[in-house]
mmCIF file of C-alpha atoms in Angstrom:
data_model
loop_
_atom_site.group_PDB
_atom_site.id
_atom_site.type_symbol
_atom_site.label_atom_id
_atom_site.label_comp_id
_atom_site.label_asym_id
_atom_site.label_seq_id
_atom_site.Cartn_x
_atom_site.Cartn_y
_atom_site.Cartn_z
ATOM 1 C CA MET A 1 13.516 7.049 -12.192
ATOM 2 C CA ARG A 2 11.745 3.817 -12.795
ATOM 3 C CA ALA A 3 8.856 2.551 -10.554
ATOM 4 C CA THR A 4 7.615 -1.145 -10.252
ATOM 5 C CA VAL A 5 3.929 -0.717 -8.418
ATOM 6 C CA CYS A 6 3.901 -3.369 -5.246
ATOM 7 C CA LEU A 7 0.818 -5.362 -5.972
ATOM 8 C CA PRO A 8 -0.703 -7.573 -2.922
ATOM 9 C CA THR A 9 -2.884 -10.488 -4.375
ATOM 10 C CA TYR A 10 -5.267 -12.522 -2.488
ATOM 11 C CA ASN A 11 -8.081 -13.994 -4.046
ATOM 12 C CA GLU A 12 -8.422 -11.391 -6.789
ATOM 13 C CA ARG A 13 -8.540 -13.676 -9.482
ATOM 14 C CA GLU A 14 -11.876 -11.267 -10.625
ATOM 15 C CA ASN A 15 -9.941 -7.881 -11.077
ATOM 16 C CA LEU A 16 -6.249 -8.648 -11.263
ATOM 17 C CA GLU A 17 -6.369 -8.600 -15.832
ATOM 18 C CA GLN A 18 -8.685 -5.900 -15.732
ATOM 19 C CA MET A 19 -6.436 -4.178 -12.909
ATOM 20 C CA LEU A 20 -2.634 -5.109 -14.992
ATOM 21 C CA ARG A 21 -4.148 -3.666 -17.663
ATOM 22 C CA ALA A 22 -5.565 -0.902 -16.848
ATOM 23 C CA LEU A 23 -1.577 -0.321 -14.452
ATOM 24 C CA GLY A 24 -0.315 -0.934 -18.464
ATOM 25 C CA GLY A 25 -1.791 1.679 -20.290
ATOM 26 C CA VAL A 26 -0.511 4.382 -17.993
ATOM 27 C CA LEU A 27 3.430 2.863 -17.073
ATOM 28 C CA ARG A 28 5.801 4.149 -18.252
ATOM 29 C CA GLU A 29 8.857 2.801 -20.450
ATOM 30 C CA GLY A 30 10.597 0.569 -18.608
ATOM 31 C CA ASP A 31 8.497 0.593 -15.022
ATOM 32 C CA ARG A 32 6.965 -2.491 -13.878
ATOM 33 C CA VAL A 33 4.428 -4.394 -12.238
ATOM 34 C CA LEU A 34 4.877 -7.245 -9.035
ATOM 35 C CA VAL A 35 2.088 -9.423 -8.699
ATOM 36 C CA ILE A 36 2.708 -10.751 -5.104
ATOM 37 C CA ASP A 37 0.250 -13.356 -4.297
ATOM 38 C CA ASP A 38 -0.508 -15.520 -1.465
ATOM 39 C CA ARG A 39 -1.348 -18.480 -2.464
ATOM 40 C CA SER A 40 -4.487 -17.487 -3.040
ATOM 41 C CA PRO A 41 -6.931 -20.856 -3.748
ATOM 42 C CA ASP A 42 -9.600 -19.008 -6.701
ATOM 43 C CA GLY A 43 -5.956 -19.447 -9.112
ATOM 44 C CA THR A 44 -5.031 -15.720 -8.877
ATOM 45 C CA GLY A 45 -1.074 -16.692 -8.577
ATOM 46 C CA GLU A 46 -1.784 -18.883 -11.530
ATOM 47 C CA LEU A 47 -3.521 -16.148 -13.801
ATOM 48 C CA ALA A 48 -0.894 -13.868 -12.938
ATOM 49 C CA ASP A 49 2.276 -16.647 -14.343
ATOM 50 C CA ARG A 50 -0.488 -15.780 -17.233
ATOM 51 C CA LEU A 51 0.011 -12.930 -17.866
ATOM 52 C CA ALA A 52 3.180 -12.818 -17.530
ATOM 53 C CA GLU A 53 3.532 -14.252 -20.131
ATOM 54 C CA GLU A 54 1.882 -12.280 -22.228
ATOM 55 C CA LEU A 55 2.254 -8.472 -20.381
ATOM 56 C CA ALA A 56 5.859 -7.986 -20.910
ATOM 57 C CA PHE A 57 5.880 -4.938 -17.349
ATOM 58 C CA VAL A 58 4.750 -7.990 -15.182
ATOM 59 C CA ASP A 59 6.512 -9.748 -12.807
ATOM 60 C CA VAL A 60 4.997 -12.322 -10.194
ATOM 61 C CA LEU A 61 5.860 -13.519 -6.420
ATOM 62 C CA HIS A 62 4.635 -16.240 -4.893
ATOM 63 C CA ARG A 63 4.104 -16.705 -1.293
ATOM 64 C CA GLU A 64 4.005 -19.844 0.639
ATOM 65 C CA ARG A 65 0.908 -18.557 2.304
ATOM 66 C CA LYS A 66 -1.242 -16.061 3.628
ATOM 67 C CA GLU A 67 0.521 -13.627 6.383
ATOM 68 C CA GLY A 68 -0.953 -10.069 5.916
ATOM 69 C CA LEU A 69 -0.962 -7.181 3.881
ATOM 70 C CA GLY A 70 2.471 -6.077 6.139
ATOM 71 C CA PRO A 71 4.848 -9.069 5.109
ATOM 72 C CA ALA A 72 3.828 -9.102 1.461
ATOM 73 C CA TYR A 73 4.033 -5.624 0.792
ATOM 74 C CA LEU A 74 7.733 -6.096 2.489
ATOM 75 C CA ALA A 75 8.986 -8.791 0.525
ATOM 76 C CA GLY A 76 7.205 -7.176 -2.154
ATOM 77 C CA PHE A 77 9.859 -3.714 -1.794
ATOM 78 C CA ARG A 78 12.822 -6.204 -1.321
ATOM 79 C CA ARG A 79 12.292 -8.060 -4.683
ATOM 80 C CA ALA A 80 11.731 -4.072 -6.419
ATOM 81 C CA LEU A 81 14.599 -2.693 -4.422
ATOM 82 C CA ALA A 82 17.192 -6.147 -5.574
ATOM 83 C CA ASP A 83 15.414 -5.508 -9.086
ATOM 84 C CA GLY A 84 16.817 -1.639 -9.720
ATOM 85 C CA ALA A 85 13.381 0.069 -8.470
ATOM 86 C CA GLU A 86 14.099 4.125 -7.774
ATOM 87 C CA LEU A 87 10.651 4.545 -7.265
ATOM 88 C CA VAL A 88 8.134 1.750 -5.183
ATOM 89 C CA LEU A 89 4.899 1.705 -5.067
ATOM 90 C CA GLU A 90 2.201 0.143 -3.383
ATOM 91 C CA MET A 91 -2.003 -0.166 -4.086
ATOM 92 C CA ASP A 92 -5.129 -2.249 -3.511
ATOM 93 C CA CYS A 93 -5.870 -4.720 -6.637
ATOM 94 C CA ASP A 94 -9.507 -4.158 -6.015
ATOM 95 C CA PHE A 95 -9.755 -0.959 -7.941
ATOM 96 C CA SER A 96 -10.676 0.863 -4.931
ATOM 97 C CA HIS A 97 -7.067 3.321 -6.059
ATOM 98 C CA ASP A 98 -7.712 4.739 -9.637
ATOM 99 C CA PRO A 99 -4.871 3.437 -11.418
ATOM 100 C CA ASN A 100 -4.612 6.944 -13.567
ATOM 101 C CA ASP A 101 -3.801 8.264 -9.980
ATOM 102 C CA VAL A 102 -0.103 6.036 -10.207
ATOM 103 C CA SER A 103 1.399 9.007 -12.820
ATOM 104 C CA HIS A 104 -0.037 11.502 -10.200
ATOM 105 C CA LEU A 105 2.523 9.661 -7.268
ATOM 106 C CA ILE A 106 5.567 9.064 -9.751
ATOM 107 C CA ALA A 107 4.894 12.862 -10.737
ATOM 108 C CA ALA A 108 5.193 14.089 -7.009
ATOM 109 C CA ALA A 109 7.858 11.823 -6.022
ATOM 110 C CA GLU A 110 9.705 13.328 -9.359
ATOM 111 C CA GLY A 111 9.063 16.351 -7.854
ATOM 112 C CA GLY A 112 10.626 16.096 -4.665
ATOM 113 C CA ALA A 113 8.583 13.915 -2.784
ATOM 114 C CA ASP A 114 10.125 10.722 -0.664
ATOM 115 C CA LEU A 115 6.743 9.753 0.118
ATOM 116 C CA ALA A 116 3.788 10.860 -2.064
ATOM 117 C CA LEU A 117 0.909 9.702 -0.334
ATOM 118 C CA GLY A 118 -2.568 9.094 -2.317
ATOM 119 C CA SER A 119 -4.577 11.153 0.942
ATOM 120 C CA ARG A 120 -8.897 10.721 1.074
ATOM 121 C CA TYR A 121 -9.148 13.479 2.964
ATOM 122 C CA ALA A 122 -6.282 15.754 1.716
ATOM 123 C CA ARG A 123 -8.075 18.575 0.266
ATOM 124 C CA GLY A 124 -9.669 17.713 -3.128
ATOM 125 C CA GLY A 125 -9.822 13.648 -1.802
ATOM 126 C CA SER A 126 -13.266 12.406 -1.609
ATOM 127 C CA ILE A 127 -14.003 8.694 -0.681
ATOM 128 C CA PRO A 128 -17.334 9.680 -3.178
ATOM 129 C CA ASN A 129 -19.825 5.986 -2.260
ATOM 130 C CA TRP A 130 -19.147 5.364 1.218
ATOM 131 C CA GLY A 131 -21.730 5.378 3.840
ATOM 132 C CA LEU A 132 -21.707 7.662 7.068
ATOM 133 C CA VAL A 133 -20.638 4.765 9.208
ATOM 134 C CA ARG A 134 -17.914 3.993 7.612
ATOM 135 C CA ARG A 135 -17.093 7.549 6.810
ATOM 136 C CA ALA A 136 -16.998 7.812 10.586
ATOM 137 C CA ILE A 137 -15.088 4.419 11.880
ATOM 138 C CA SER A 138 -12.227 5.647 8.905
ATOM 139 C CA LEU A 139 -12.368 9.068 9.573
ATOM 140 C CA GLY A 140 -12.349 7.860 13.435
ATOM 141 C CA GLY A 141 -8.820 5.613 13.139
ATOM 142 C CA ASN A 142 -7.183 8.368 10.972
ATOM 143 C CA LEU A 143 -7.575 11.262 14.257
ATOM 144 C CA TYR A 144 -6.823 8.241 16.606
ATOM 145 C CA ALA A 145 -3.011 7.671 15.106
ATOM 146 C CA GLN A 146 -2.953 11.095 14.415
ATOM 147 C CA ALA A 147 -3.475 12.172 18.110
ATOM 148 C CA VAL A 148 -1.077 8.999 19.450
ATOM 149 C CA LEU A 149 0.884 9.763 16.888
ATOM 150 C CA GLN A 150 1.360 13.299 17.115
ATOM 151 C CA SER A 151 1.404 14.012 13.351
ATOM 152 C CA SER A 152 -0.289 16.217 11.038
ATOM 153 C CA ILE A 153 -0.687 13.599 7.767
ATOM 154 C CA ARG A 154 -4.912 13.481 6.946
ATOM 155 C CA ASP A 155 -4.803 9.940 5.538
ATOM 156 C CA LEU A 156 -1.756 7.966 8.592
ATOM 157 C CA THR A 157 -3.823 5.375 6.969
ATOM 158 C CA GLY A 158 -3.960 5.853 3.229
ATOM 159 C CA GLY A 159 -2.492 2.351 1.375
ATOM 160 C CA PHE A 160 -1.908 4.049 -2.065
ATOM 161 C CA LYS A 161 1.885 5.277 -1.769
ATOM 162 C CA CYS A 162 5.478 5.854 -3.872
ATOM 163 C CA PHE A 163 8.502 5.667 -2.231
ATOM 164 C CA ARG A 164 11.575 6.752 -3.476
ATOM 165 C CA ARG A 165 14.346 3.946 -2.528
ATOM 166 C CA ARG A 166 16.453 5.918 -0.193
ATOM 167 C CA VAL A 167 13.677 6.305 2.057
ATOM 168 C CA LEU A 168 12.710 2.463 2.202
ATOM 169 C CA GLU A 169 16.646 1.785 2.216
ATOM 170 C CA THR A 170 16.999 3.939 5.092
ATOM 171 C CA ILE A 171 13.375 2.745 7.457
ATOM 172 C CA ASP A 172 14.575 -0.840 9.400
ATOM 173 C CA LEU A 173 12.206 -2.708 6.977
ATOM 174 C CA GLY A 174 13.040 -5.624 9.372
ATOM 175 C CA ALA A 175 11.787 -3.797 12.275
ATOM 176 C CA ILE A 176 8.430 -3.696 10.799
ATOM 177 C CA ASP A 177 6.314 -6.384 11.967
ATOM 178 C CA SER A 178 2.379 -5.180 11.536
ATOM 179 C CA ARG A 179 0.677 -7.363 9.318
ATOM 180 C CA GLY A 180 -2.761 -5.413 8.484
ATOM 181 C CA TYR A 181 -3.649 -2.061 8.336
ATOM 182 C CA ALA A 182 -1.259 -0.705 11.049
ATOM 183 C CA PHE A 183 1.170 -1.955 8.267
ATOM 184 C CA GLN A 184 0.232 1.757 6.219
ATOM 185 C CA ILE A 185 -0.053 4.025 9.761
ATOM 186 C CA GLU A 186 3.606 2.485 11.298
ATOM 187 C CA THR A 187 5.776 3.131 7.694
ATOM 188 C CA THR A 188 4.615 6.346 7.428
ATOM 189 C CA TYR A 189 5.084 7.506 10.853
ATOM 190 C CA ARG A 190 9.055 5.978 10.583
ATOM 191 C CA VAL A 191 9.213 7.360 7.069
ATOM 192 C CA LEU A 192 8.009 11.257 9.019
ATOM 193 C CA ARG A 193 10.275 9.768 12.116
ATOM 194 C CA ALA A 194 13.319 9.417 9.693
ATOM 195 C CA GLY A 195 12.955 13.187 7.971
ATOM 196 C CA PHE A 196 12.043 12.601 5.436
ATOM 197 C CA ARG A 197 9.122 14.850 3.241
ATOM 198 C CA VAL A 198 5.651 13.614 3.049
ATOM 199 C CA ILE A 199 3.368 14.962 -0.131
ATOM 200 C CA GLU A 200 -0.356 13.579 0.341
ATOM 201 C CA VAL A 201 -1.832 13.551 -2.912
ATOM 202 C CA PRO A 202 -5.987 13.526 -3.311
ATOM 203 C CA ILE A 203 -7.191 10.890 -4.751
ATOM 204 C CA ALA A 204 -10.335 9.331 -4.880
ATOM 205 C CA PHE A 205 -11.680 5.943 -2.893
ATOM 206 C CA VAL A 206 -13.695 3.983 -3.950
ATOM 207 C CA ASP A 207 -15.341 0.477 -2.869
ATOM 208 C CA ARG A 208 -14.639 -2.461 -4.546
ATOM 209 C CA GLU A 209 -17.197 -4.208 -7.559
ATOM 210 C CA GLN A 210 -15.815 -7.527 -7.784
ATOM 211 C CA GLY A 211 -14.629 -9.528 -4.534
ATOM 212 C CA HIS A 212 -14.000 -9.836 -1.216
ATOM 213 C CA SER A 213 -12.979 -7.313 1.413
ATOM 214 C CA LYS A 214 -9.831 -7.877 3.466
ATOM 215 C CA MET A 215 -11.125 -6.380 6.571
ATOM 216 C CA SER A 216 -11.176 -8.329 9.182
ATOM 217 C CA ARG A 217 -12.055 -7.384 13.247
ATOM 218 C CA SER A 218 -8.715 -8.458 14.217
ATOM 219 C CA ILE A 219 -7.442 -5.987 11.615
ATOM 220 C CA VAL A 220 -8.613 -3.117 13.761
ATOM 221 C CA LEU A 221 -7.617 -4.643 16.673
ATOM 222 C CA GLU A 222 -4.010 -4.297 15.766
ATOM 223 C CA ALA A 223 -4.177 -1.004 14.843
ATOM 224 C CA VAL A 224 -5.623 0.107 17.005
ATOM 225 C CA TRP A 225 -2.901 -1.080 19.960
ATOM 226 C CA LYS A 226 -0.538 -1.135 17.398
ATOM 227 C CA VAL A 227 -0.285 2.389 16.633
ATOM 228 C CA PRO A 228 0.755 3.403 21.170
ATOM 229 C CA LEU A 229 3.271 1.034 20.572
ATOM 230 C CA VAL A 230 4.808 2.412 18.010
ATOM 231 C CA ARG A 231 4.023 5.844 19.721
ATOM 232 C CA LEU A 232 6.674 4.346 22.965
ATOM 233 C CA ARG A 233 8.927 2.878 20.470
ATOM 234 C CA ALA A 234 9.402 6.516 19.249
ATOM 235 C CA LEU A 235 9.929 8.235 22.173
ATOM 236 C CA THR A 236 11.808 5.130 23.796
ATOM 237 C CA GLY A 237 14.489 5.300 20.927
ATOM 238 C CA ARG A 238 13.497 2.091 19.475
ATOM 239 C CA LEU A 239 11.563 2.795 16.265
#
């Protein structure tokens, strides 16, 4: 099953080349990486073009402006499906997601999972270099989403995923309007509501070493109000 890794970037020049070469070492013949650049002012998009000329497994999708994580991933999903991918992955470019875990997610999907979710909170998962405050915020966000959505998934906010093609073709991508990390909660919940099988694959999640985090107060606030809205839509048959 041919896989495409969707890799959104905004000012990731310091990480991009190292990440692409790392992925090149773990992907199988025929697998691809799609860099989705939101017009990064630091030249990430231009670097991606140069690397695509050198690395045959790399494609680049340029977007006109920065609109958030959700719209970038949706554009990547549509491009990957149009190009014939059977498995579509999403991951961060900053090495908080280990490229070596890509093969574990692919194996879980090929083994029967409709969505293989890289999980920090499943048995065997970890967040090794986080402080107490950040751990509490992350865990609290997950518990909040679990409670509101009545879900047993341990890592609803996780953004390291492998979807089977039929999953993305079934859920209504056009109806997803979350822009920040609420996107991760909403997509996983839509997959569950559609009756697909979600498997959590334990991963270690580490802090980026290069560049700056994209987390902001507006992203957190969107998740706070978006989660109950998603639940309400589900209860009223509009999800």
